Coordinates of C-alpha atoms and ligand atoms in Angstrom, one line a residue:
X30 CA 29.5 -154.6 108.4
X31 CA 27.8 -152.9 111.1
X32 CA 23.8 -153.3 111.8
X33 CA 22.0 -150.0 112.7
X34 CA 18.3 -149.7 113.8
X35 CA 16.5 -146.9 113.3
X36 CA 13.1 -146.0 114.7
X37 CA 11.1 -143.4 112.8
X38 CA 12.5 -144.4 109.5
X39 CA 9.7 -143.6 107.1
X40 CA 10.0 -140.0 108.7
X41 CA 11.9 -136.6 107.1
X42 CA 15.3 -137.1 109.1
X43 CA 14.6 -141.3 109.2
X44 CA 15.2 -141.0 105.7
X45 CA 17.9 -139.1 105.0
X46 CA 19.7 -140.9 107.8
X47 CA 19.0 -144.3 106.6
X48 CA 20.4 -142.8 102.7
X49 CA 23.9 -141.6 105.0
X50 CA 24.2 -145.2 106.9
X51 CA 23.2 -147.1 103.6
X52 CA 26.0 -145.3 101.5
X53 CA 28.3 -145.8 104.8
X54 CA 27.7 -149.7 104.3
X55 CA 25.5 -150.4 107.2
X56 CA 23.1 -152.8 107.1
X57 CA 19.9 -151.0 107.9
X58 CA 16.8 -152.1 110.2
X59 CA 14.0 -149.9 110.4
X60 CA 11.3 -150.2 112.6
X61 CA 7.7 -149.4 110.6
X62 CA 3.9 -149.0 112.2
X63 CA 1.2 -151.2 111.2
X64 CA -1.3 -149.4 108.9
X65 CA -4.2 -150.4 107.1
X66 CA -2.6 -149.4 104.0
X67 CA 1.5 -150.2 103.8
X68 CA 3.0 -146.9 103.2
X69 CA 6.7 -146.5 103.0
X70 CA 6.6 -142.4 103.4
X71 CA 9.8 -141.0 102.4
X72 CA 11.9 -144.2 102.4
X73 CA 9.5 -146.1 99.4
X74 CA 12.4 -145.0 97.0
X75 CA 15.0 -147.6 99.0
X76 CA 12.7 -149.6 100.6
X77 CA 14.3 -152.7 98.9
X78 CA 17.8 -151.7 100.9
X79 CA 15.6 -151.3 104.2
X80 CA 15.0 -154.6 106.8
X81 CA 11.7 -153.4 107.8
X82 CA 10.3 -154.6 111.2
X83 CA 7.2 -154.1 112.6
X84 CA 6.9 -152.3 115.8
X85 CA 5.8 -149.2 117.5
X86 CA 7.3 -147.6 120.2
X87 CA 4.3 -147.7 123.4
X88 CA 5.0 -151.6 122.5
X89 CA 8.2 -152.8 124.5
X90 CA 8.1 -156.4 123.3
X91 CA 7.7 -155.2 119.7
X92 CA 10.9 -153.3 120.5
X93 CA 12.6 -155.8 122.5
X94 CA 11.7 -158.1 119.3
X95 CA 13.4 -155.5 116.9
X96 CA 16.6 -155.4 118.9
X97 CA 17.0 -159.1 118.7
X98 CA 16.6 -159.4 114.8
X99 CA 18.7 -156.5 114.2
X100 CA 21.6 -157.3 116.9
X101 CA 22.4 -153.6 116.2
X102 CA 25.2 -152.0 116.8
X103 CA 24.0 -148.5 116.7
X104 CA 20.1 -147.2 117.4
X105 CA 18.7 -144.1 116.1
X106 CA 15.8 -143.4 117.9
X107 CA 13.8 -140.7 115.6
X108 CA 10.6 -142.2 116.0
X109 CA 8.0 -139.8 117.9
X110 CA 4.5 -138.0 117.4
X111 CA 6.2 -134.6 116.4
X112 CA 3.5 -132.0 115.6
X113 CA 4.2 -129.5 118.4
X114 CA 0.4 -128.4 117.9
X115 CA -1.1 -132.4 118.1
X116 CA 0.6 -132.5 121.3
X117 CA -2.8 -130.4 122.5
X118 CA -4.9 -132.4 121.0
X119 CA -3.2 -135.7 122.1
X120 CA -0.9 -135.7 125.5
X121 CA -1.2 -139.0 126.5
X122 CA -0.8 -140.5 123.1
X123 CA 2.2 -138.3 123.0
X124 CA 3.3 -138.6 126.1
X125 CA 3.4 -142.3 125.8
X126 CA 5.7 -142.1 122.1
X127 CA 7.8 -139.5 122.9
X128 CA 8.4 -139.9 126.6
X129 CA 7.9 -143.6 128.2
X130 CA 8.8 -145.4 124.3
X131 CA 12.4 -143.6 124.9
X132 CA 12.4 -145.6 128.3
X133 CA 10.7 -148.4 126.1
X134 CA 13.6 -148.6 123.6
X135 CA 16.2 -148.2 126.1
X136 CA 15.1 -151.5 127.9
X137 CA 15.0 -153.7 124.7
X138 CA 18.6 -152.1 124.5
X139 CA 19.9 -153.3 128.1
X140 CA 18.0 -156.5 127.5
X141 CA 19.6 -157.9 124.7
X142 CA 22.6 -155.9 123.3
X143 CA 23.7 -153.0 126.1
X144 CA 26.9 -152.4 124.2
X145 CA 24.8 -150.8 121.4
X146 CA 25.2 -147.1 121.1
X147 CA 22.0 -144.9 121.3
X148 CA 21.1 -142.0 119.9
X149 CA 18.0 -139.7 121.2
X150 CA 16.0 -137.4 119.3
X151 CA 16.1 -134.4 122.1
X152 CA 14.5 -131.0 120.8
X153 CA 15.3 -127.1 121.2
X154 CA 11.3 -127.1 122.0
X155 CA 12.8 -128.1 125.4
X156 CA 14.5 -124.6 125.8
X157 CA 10.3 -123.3 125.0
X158 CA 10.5 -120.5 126.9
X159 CA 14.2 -119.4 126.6
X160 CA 16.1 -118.7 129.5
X161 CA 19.0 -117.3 127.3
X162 CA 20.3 -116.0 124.2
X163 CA 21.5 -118.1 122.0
X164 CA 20.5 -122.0 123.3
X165 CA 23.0 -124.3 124.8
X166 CA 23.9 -127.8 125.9
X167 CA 23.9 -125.4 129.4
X168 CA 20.7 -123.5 129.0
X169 CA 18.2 -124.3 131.8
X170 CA 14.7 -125.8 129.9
X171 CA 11.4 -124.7 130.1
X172 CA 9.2 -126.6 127.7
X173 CA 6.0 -125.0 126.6
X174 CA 4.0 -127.9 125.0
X175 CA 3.3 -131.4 126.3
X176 CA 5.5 -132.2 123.1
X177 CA 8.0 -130.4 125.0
X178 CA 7.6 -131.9 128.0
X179 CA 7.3 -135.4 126.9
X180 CA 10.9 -135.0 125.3
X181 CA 12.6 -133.6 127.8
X182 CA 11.3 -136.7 130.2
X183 CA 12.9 -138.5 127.1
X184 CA 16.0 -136.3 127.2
X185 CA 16.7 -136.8 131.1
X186 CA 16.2 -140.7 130.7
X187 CA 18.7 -140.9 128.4
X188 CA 21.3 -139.2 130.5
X189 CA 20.2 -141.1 133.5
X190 CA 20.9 -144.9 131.3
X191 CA 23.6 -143.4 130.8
X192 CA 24.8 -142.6 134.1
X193 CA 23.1 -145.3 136.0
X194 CA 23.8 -148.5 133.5
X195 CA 26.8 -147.2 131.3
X196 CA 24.8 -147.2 128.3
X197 CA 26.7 -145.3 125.8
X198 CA 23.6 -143.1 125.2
X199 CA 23.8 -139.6 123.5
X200 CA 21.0 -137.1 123.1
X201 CA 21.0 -134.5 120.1
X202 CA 19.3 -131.3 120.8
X203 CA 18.4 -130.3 117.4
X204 CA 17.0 -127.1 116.4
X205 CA 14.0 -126.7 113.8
X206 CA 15.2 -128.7 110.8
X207 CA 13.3 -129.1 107.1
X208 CA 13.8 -130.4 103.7
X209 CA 11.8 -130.9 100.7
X210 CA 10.5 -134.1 103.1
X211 CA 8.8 -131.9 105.7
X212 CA 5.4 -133.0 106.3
X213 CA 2.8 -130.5 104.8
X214 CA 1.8 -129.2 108.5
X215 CA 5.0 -127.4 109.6
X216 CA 5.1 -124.3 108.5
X217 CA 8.0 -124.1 106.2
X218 CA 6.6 -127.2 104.0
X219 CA 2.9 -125.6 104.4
X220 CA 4.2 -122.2 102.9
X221 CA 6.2 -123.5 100.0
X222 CA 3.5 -125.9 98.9
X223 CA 1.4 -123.1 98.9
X224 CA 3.9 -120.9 97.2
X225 CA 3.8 -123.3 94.7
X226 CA 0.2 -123.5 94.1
X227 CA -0.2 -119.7 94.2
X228 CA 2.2 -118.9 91.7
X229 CA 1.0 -121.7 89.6
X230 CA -2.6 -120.7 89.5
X231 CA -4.2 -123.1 91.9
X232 CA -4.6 -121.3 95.3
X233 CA -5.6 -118.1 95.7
X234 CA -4.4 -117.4 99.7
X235 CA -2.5 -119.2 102.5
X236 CA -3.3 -118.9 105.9
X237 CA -0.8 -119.2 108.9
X238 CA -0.8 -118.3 112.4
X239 CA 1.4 -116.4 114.3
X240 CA 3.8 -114.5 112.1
X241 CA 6.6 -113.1 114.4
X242 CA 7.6 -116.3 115.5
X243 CA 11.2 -116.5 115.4
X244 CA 13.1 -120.2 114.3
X245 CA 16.7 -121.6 113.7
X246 CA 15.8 -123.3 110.4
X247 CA 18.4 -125.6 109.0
X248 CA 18.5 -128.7 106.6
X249 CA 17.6 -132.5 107.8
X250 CA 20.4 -133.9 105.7
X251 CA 23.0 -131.9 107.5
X252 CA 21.4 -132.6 110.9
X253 CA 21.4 -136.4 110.4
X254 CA 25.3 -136.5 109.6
X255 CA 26.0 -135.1 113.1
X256 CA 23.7 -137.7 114.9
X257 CA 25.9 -140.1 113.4
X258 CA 29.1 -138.3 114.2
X259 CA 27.5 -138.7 117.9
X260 CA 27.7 -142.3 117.4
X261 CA 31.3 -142.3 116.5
X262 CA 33.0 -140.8 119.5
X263 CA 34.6 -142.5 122.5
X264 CA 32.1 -141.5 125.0
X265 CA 29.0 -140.0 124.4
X266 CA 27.4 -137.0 125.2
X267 CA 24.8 -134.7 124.2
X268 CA 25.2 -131.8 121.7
X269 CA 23.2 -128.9 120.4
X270 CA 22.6 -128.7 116.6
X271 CA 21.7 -125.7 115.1
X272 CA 23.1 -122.6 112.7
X273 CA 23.0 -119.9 114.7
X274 CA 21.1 -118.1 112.8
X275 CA 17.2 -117.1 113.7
X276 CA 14.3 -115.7 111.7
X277 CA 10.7 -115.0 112.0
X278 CA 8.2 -116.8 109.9
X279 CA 6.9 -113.6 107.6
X280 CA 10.9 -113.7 106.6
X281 CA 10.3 -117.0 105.5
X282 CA 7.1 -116.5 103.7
X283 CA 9.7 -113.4 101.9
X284 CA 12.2 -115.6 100.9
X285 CA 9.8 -118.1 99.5
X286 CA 7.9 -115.7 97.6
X287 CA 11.3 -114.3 96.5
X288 CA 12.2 -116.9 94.8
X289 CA 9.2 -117.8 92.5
X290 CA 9.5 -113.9 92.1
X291 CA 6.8 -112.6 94.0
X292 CA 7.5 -109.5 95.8
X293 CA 4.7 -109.5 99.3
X294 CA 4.0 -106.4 101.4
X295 CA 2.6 -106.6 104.7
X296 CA -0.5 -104.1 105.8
X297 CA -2.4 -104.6 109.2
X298 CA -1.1 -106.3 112.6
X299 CA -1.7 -109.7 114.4
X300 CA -4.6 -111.4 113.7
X301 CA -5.6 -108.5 111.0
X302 CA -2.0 -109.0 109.1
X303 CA -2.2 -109.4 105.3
X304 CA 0.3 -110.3 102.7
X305 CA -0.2 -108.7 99.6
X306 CA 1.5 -109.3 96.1
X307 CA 3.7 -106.1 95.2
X308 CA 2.4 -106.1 91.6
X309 CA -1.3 -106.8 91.3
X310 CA -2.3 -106.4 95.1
X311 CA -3.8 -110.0 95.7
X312 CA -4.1 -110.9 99.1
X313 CA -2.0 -113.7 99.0
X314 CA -1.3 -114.2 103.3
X315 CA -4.2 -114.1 105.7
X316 CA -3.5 -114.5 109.4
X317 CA -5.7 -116.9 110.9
X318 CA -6.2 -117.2 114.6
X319 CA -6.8 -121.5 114.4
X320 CA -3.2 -121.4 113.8
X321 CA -2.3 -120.2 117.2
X322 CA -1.0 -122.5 119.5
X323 CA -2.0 -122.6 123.6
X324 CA 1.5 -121.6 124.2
X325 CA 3.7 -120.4 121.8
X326 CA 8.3 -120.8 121.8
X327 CA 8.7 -117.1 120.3
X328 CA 12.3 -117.8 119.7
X329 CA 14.7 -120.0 118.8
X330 CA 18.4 -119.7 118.6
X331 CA 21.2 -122.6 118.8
X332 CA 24.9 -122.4 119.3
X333 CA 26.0 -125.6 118.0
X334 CA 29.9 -124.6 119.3
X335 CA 30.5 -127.6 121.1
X336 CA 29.3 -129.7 118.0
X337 CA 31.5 -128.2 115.0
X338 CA 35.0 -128.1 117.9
X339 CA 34.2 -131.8 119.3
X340 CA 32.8 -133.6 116.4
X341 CA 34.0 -131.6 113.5
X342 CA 30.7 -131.0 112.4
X343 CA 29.5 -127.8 110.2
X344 CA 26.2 -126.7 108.5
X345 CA 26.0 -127.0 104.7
X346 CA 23.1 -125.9 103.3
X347 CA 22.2 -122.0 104.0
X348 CA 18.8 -120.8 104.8
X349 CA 18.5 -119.2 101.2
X350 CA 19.9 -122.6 99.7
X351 CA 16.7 -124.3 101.9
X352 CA 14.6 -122.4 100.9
X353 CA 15.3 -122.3 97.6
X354 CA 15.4 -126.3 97.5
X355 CA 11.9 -126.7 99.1
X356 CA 10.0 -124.0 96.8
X357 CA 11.9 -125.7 93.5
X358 CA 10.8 -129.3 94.8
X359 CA 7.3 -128.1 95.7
X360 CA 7.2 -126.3 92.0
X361 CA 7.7 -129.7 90.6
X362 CA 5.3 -131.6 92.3
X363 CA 2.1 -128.6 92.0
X364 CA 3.1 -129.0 88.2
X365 CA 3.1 -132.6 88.1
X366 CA -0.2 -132.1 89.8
X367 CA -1.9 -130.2 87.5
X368 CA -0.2 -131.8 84.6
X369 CA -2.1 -135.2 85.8
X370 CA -5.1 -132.9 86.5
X371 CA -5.3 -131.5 82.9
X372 CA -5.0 -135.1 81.6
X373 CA -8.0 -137.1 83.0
Ligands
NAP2 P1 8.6 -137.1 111.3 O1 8.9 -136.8 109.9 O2 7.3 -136.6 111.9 O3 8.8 -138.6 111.6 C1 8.3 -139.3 112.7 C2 8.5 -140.8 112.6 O4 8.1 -141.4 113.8 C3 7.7 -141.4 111.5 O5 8.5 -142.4 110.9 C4 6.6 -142.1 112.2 O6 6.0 -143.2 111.6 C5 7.3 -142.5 113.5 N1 6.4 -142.8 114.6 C6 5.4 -142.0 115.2 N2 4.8 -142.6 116.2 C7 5.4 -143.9 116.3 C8 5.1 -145.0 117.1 N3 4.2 -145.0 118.1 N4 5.9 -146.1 116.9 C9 6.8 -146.1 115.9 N5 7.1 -145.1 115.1 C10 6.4 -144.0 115.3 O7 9.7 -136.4 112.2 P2 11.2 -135.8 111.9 O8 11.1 -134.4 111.5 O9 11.9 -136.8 110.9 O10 11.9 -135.9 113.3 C11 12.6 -137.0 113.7 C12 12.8 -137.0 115.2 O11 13.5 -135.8 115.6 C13 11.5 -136.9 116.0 O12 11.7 -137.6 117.2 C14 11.3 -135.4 116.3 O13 10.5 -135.3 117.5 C15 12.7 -135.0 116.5 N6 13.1 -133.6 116.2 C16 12.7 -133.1 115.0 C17 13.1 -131.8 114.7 C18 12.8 -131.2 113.4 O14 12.9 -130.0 113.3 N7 12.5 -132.0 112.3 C19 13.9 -131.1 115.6 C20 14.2 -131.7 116.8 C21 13.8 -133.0 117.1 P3 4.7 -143.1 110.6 O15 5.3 -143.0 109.2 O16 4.1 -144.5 110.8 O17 3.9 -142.0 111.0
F7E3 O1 6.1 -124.2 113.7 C1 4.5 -120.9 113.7 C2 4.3 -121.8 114.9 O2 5.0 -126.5 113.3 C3 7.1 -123.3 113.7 C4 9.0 -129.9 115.0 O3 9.9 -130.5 114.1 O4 10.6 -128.1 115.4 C5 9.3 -128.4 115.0 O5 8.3 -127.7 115.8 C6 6.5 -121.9 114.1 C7 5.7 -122.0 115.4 O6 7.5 -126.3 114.0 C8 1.8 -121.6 111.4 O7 3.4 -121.2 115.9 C9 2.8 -119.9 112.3 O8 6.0 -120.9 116.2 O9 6.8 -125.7 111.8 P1 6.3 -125.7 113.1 P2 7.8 -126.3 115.6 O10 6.6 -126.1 116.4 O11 8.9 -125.3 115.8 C10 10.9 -128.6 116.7 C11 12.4 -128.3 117.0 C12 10.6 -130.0 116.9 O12 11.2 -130.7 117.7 C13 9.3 -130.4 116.4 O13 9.2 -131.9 116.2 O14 5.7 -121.5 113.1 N1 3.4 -121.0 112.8 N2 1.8 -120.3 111.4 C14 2.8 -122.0 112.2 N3 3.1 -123.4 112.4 C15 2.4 -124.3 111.7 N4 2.7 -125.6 111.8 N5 1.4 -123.9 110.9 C16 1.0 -122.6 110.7 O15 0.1 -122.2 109.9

């Protein structure tokens, strides 16, 4: 039985990657934060599989600590502050997660099991301002957000373990990725939760930022089956994971709508953009300018070529399946809402 230790656990893709390992007979470590109230996030339903350790990732000795109790044979390091728009708000905080705790968790790895295969959680934000259409494990970088640049620091450490120690390290460069365990900030959770609450009767309006913003959206539980394939080859190497396939937000905000069967039309530009409902003209989308970001990545656009010929990976889950998965979930949980709601 292999041992695996994943950082980020209680996280979207920490949790659908700790369901694949699980059902693949590992024996799964997870590294967890100390909080003043224990909180399992998305892993509380298998928590009871899960060896939890405490640790955080600016903390070396925790992670040092982690790798000794595990002895793992693989490490998944998912773990960062990932909120493109907190990285504003906190550089150094994310500089220190997402940039010197990859250097962190690569020491505790050379000190006390080197033979252990890493994975990195590397970004497309570090294309930012693309240099060319569509992204590749060859495309320059040209990160537009101290998220960005904290992970490609994180990215180029990796590759220099690598090459310096002979540390089978790998670095995924996965595009935007979502499920029905997106945290409520991003954009695609934040419009089918509201979805959900418009069409059930609870919200009258969402409000989002810039609309033309253009994303290669696919599902976290494909995206975590090729960081293990990663794991699995004879030498490692880094890999871009995406569909190939771009759209802008209002396209999402479509679809969405589509499905709960709510036809929008659009009237006004930029900041002065509504969304209207077809059938009882309800302002139902308000641009709001808070939403903008410092600097903005207008587009995103993976090739994930070398992924699907050298590790035989492919995308599952459409955009329209997504979508269509998030709304439904978020439809369930608004209803359970109000259900609890109507009963106090
Ligand atoms: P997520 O849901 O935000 O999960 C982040 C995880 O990191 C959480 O478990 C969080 O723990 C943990 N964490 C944060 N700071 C930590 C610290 N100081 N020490 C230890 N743990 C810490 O992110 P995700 O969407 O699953 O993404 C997983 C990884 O892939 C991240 O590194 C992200 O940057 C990267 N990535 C994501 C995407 C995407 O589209 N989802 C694309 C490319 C790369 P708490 O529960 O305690 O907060
Ligand atoms: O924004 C625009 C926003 O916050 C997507 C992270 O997982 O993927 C994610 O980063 C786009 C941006 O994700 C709102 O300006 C408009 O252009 O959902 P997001 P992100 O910034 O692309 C990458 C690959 C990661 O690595 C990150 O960890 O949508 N947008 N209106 C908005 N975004 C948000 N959040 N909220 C709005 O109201």
């Amino acid at each position: 039985m292999k041992n695996t230790l994943i950082t980020g656990i209680t996280g979207q893709d920490g949790s659908y990657l700790a369901e694949l390992l699980l059902e693949k007979g590992y024996n799964v470590y997870g590294i967890m934060r100390r909080k003043s109230v224990v909180d399992y996030g998305n892993v509380e339903h298998i928590k009871d599989k899960i060896h939890f350790i405490y640790a955080d990732m600016t903390d070396v000795i925790s992670l040092i600590s982690a790798m000794r109790i595990s002895q793992a044979d693989e490490v998944y390091n998912l773990a960062a502050q990932s909120f493109v728009a907190t990285s504003w708000e906190q550089p150094i905080a994310t500089a220190d997660i997402d940039a010197a705790g990859v250097t962190n968790m690569l020491e505790a790895i050379r000190t006390v099991k080197p033979s252990a295969h890493f994975y990195q959680a590397s970004t497309s934000e570090m294309f930012g301002l693309v240099q060319e259409m569509p992204q590749t494990e060859k495309t320059p970088f040209y990160p537009r957000s101290p998220y960005g640049v904290a992970k490609l620091y994180g990215h180029w450490i990796t590759k220099n373990y690598r090459e310096s120690y002979g540390l089978y390290a790998c670095s995924g460069i996965l595009f935007n990725h979502e499920s029905e365990r997106r945290g409520k900030e991003f954009v695609t959770r934040k419009i089918t939760d509201a979805v959900a609450r418009i069409k059930q009767g609870i919200q009258e309006y969402m409000e989002l930022g810039n609309m033309d913003s253009k994303r290669d959206w696919g599902h976290s539980k494909d995206y975590v089956r090729a960081m293990w394939l990663m794991l699995q080859q004879e030498t490692p190497d880094d890999y871009v994971i995406a569909t190939n396939e771009t759209r802008t937000v209002r396209e999402f905000v479509e679809t969405a709508f589509a499905h709960v069967g709510i036809q929008v039309k659009w009237q006004g530009e930029g900041v002065d953009e509504v969304g209207i409902n077809a059938e009882n003209g309800q302002v139902i989308v308000k641009v709001n300018k808070k939403f903008f970001r410092p600097a903005e990545v207008d587009v995103l656009l993976g090739n994930p070529a070398k992924a699907e010929e050298k590790l035989g990976w492919t995308r599952e889950i459409p955009f329209a399946e997504l979508v269509t998965r998030m709304v439904d979930n978020d439809m369930s949980l608004v209803a359970e809402e109000i259900k609890i709601a109507n009963l106090k």
